[in-house]
Amino acid sequence: MDNGDKAIQPCAARKENSNAQPKPSMSRADVMKLIRQKDEIEAEVKALYEVLDSQGKVGMDGPLLDNDGYPRSDIDVYTVRHARHKIICLNNDHKALMRCIEDGLTSVHEQAREEYMEHDAQNVTDAQKPRQPFAKVQFVATDSPAFAAGLQGDDRLVTFGSLTSANFRTLTDLAVVVTNSENRSLSVEVLRDGNLKRVTLVPKKWSGKGLVGSLIMAFRRPSCRWLYLRRARKMAPLFPYGNTLG
């Protein structure tokens, strides 16, 4: 039964995202623009979930028909169906944007690495130079993915996937790499007691918060926050580091 609703059109690409395809060479400004679009999508989806909550907290799966097979009289069935449909479309847009953001960050990192290598090639190769850490692990939760990988408090991050001190800018860079590496192996190198250690991190859901379960502080821009990196449930932002600590 169609409940007498107006027909809902299939998902259509958002106009503002029509140009959100990774370019051969993206600037950091291009990536930040995509991140702002991602934030706008998350805000819009959050508002749509509030609409569903206002309709008897029907959510994405609650029934729209009563026991007799008629449209429920206590909710606006069309409003619910429209909100659900829009959420599905926006979630698809969000996934596409995240892929573009990751590709864009990779492009930016490669550009930074090339510039760094060119600058230092006059004196010594990058492999010969001491590797500089760009962030510090403050705390690792027991039984978390970070704990399973062997990360420890006071470890200094030297590489994190494609991230190095040459291309790392903010914790958002870490967030994007982790989010797009969920359930996949991620190579991480740390300085521990003056020695370089390599571990394999597999970001994934666990009994605690986020996909990593560690407290990380960036050296360049001190900001100590939980790396929550939750997958969108009721479209919680993908970069909610929680409350700033300290």
Tab-separated table of N, CA and C in Angstrom, residues 5 14 40 51 68 78 94 115 156 175 193-194 197 208:
chain	number	residue	atom	x	y	z
A	5	ASP	N	0.653	8.498	-0.229
A	5	ASP	CA	1.718	9.494	-0.234
A	5	ASP	C	2.030	9.946	-1.649
A	14	ARG	N	23.568	15.669	-4.976
A	14	ARG	CA	23.453	17.031	-4.477
A	14	ARG	C	24.230	17.969	-5.386
A	40	GLU	N	28.117	20.011	6.568
A	40	GLU	CA	26.759	20.455	6.234
A	40	GLU	C	25.822	19.258	6.086
A	51	VAL	N	13.423	15.245	13.071
A	51	VAL	CA	12.070	15.172	12.513
A	51	VAL	C	11.461	13.803	12.814
A	68	ASP	N	-4.376	-2.633	11.441
A	68	ASP	CA	-5.372	-2.928	10.416
A	68	ASP	C	-4.853	-2.673	9.009
A	78	TYR	N	3.793	10.768	5.332
A	78	TYR	CA	4.593	11.303	4.230
A	78	TYR	C	5.863	11.975	4.749
A	94	HIS	N	27.453	11.368	1.741
A	94	HIS	CA	28.486	11.452	2.776
A	94	HIS	C	29.610	10.450	2.506
A	115	GLU	N	57.670	18.324	-1.885
A	115	GLU	CA	58.319	19.593	-1.556
A	115	GLU	C	59.375	19.394	-0.477
A	156	ARG	N	55.460	8.187	20.462
A	156	ARG	CA	55.466	9.345	19.564
A	156	ARG	C	55.199	8.849	18.140
A	175	ALA	N	41.865	11.619	11.737
A	175	ALA	CA	40.478	11.148	11.745
A	175	ALA	C	40.076	10.567	10.400
A	193	ASP	N	61.041	5.132	23.782
A	193	ASP	CA	62.332	5.068	24.486
A	193	ASP	C	63.500	5.231	23.518
A	194	GLY	N	63.315	6.093	22.523
A	194	GLY	CA	64.386	6.363	21.572
A	194	GLY	C	64.518	5.361	20.452
A	197	LYS	N	59.602	1.762	16.584
A	197	LYS	CA	58.796	0.545	16.629
A	197	LYS	C	57.719	0.625	15.554
A	208	GLY	N	34.292	-0.085	23.766
A	208	GLY	CA	34.370	1.309	24.183
A	208	GLY	C	34.002	2.255	23.061
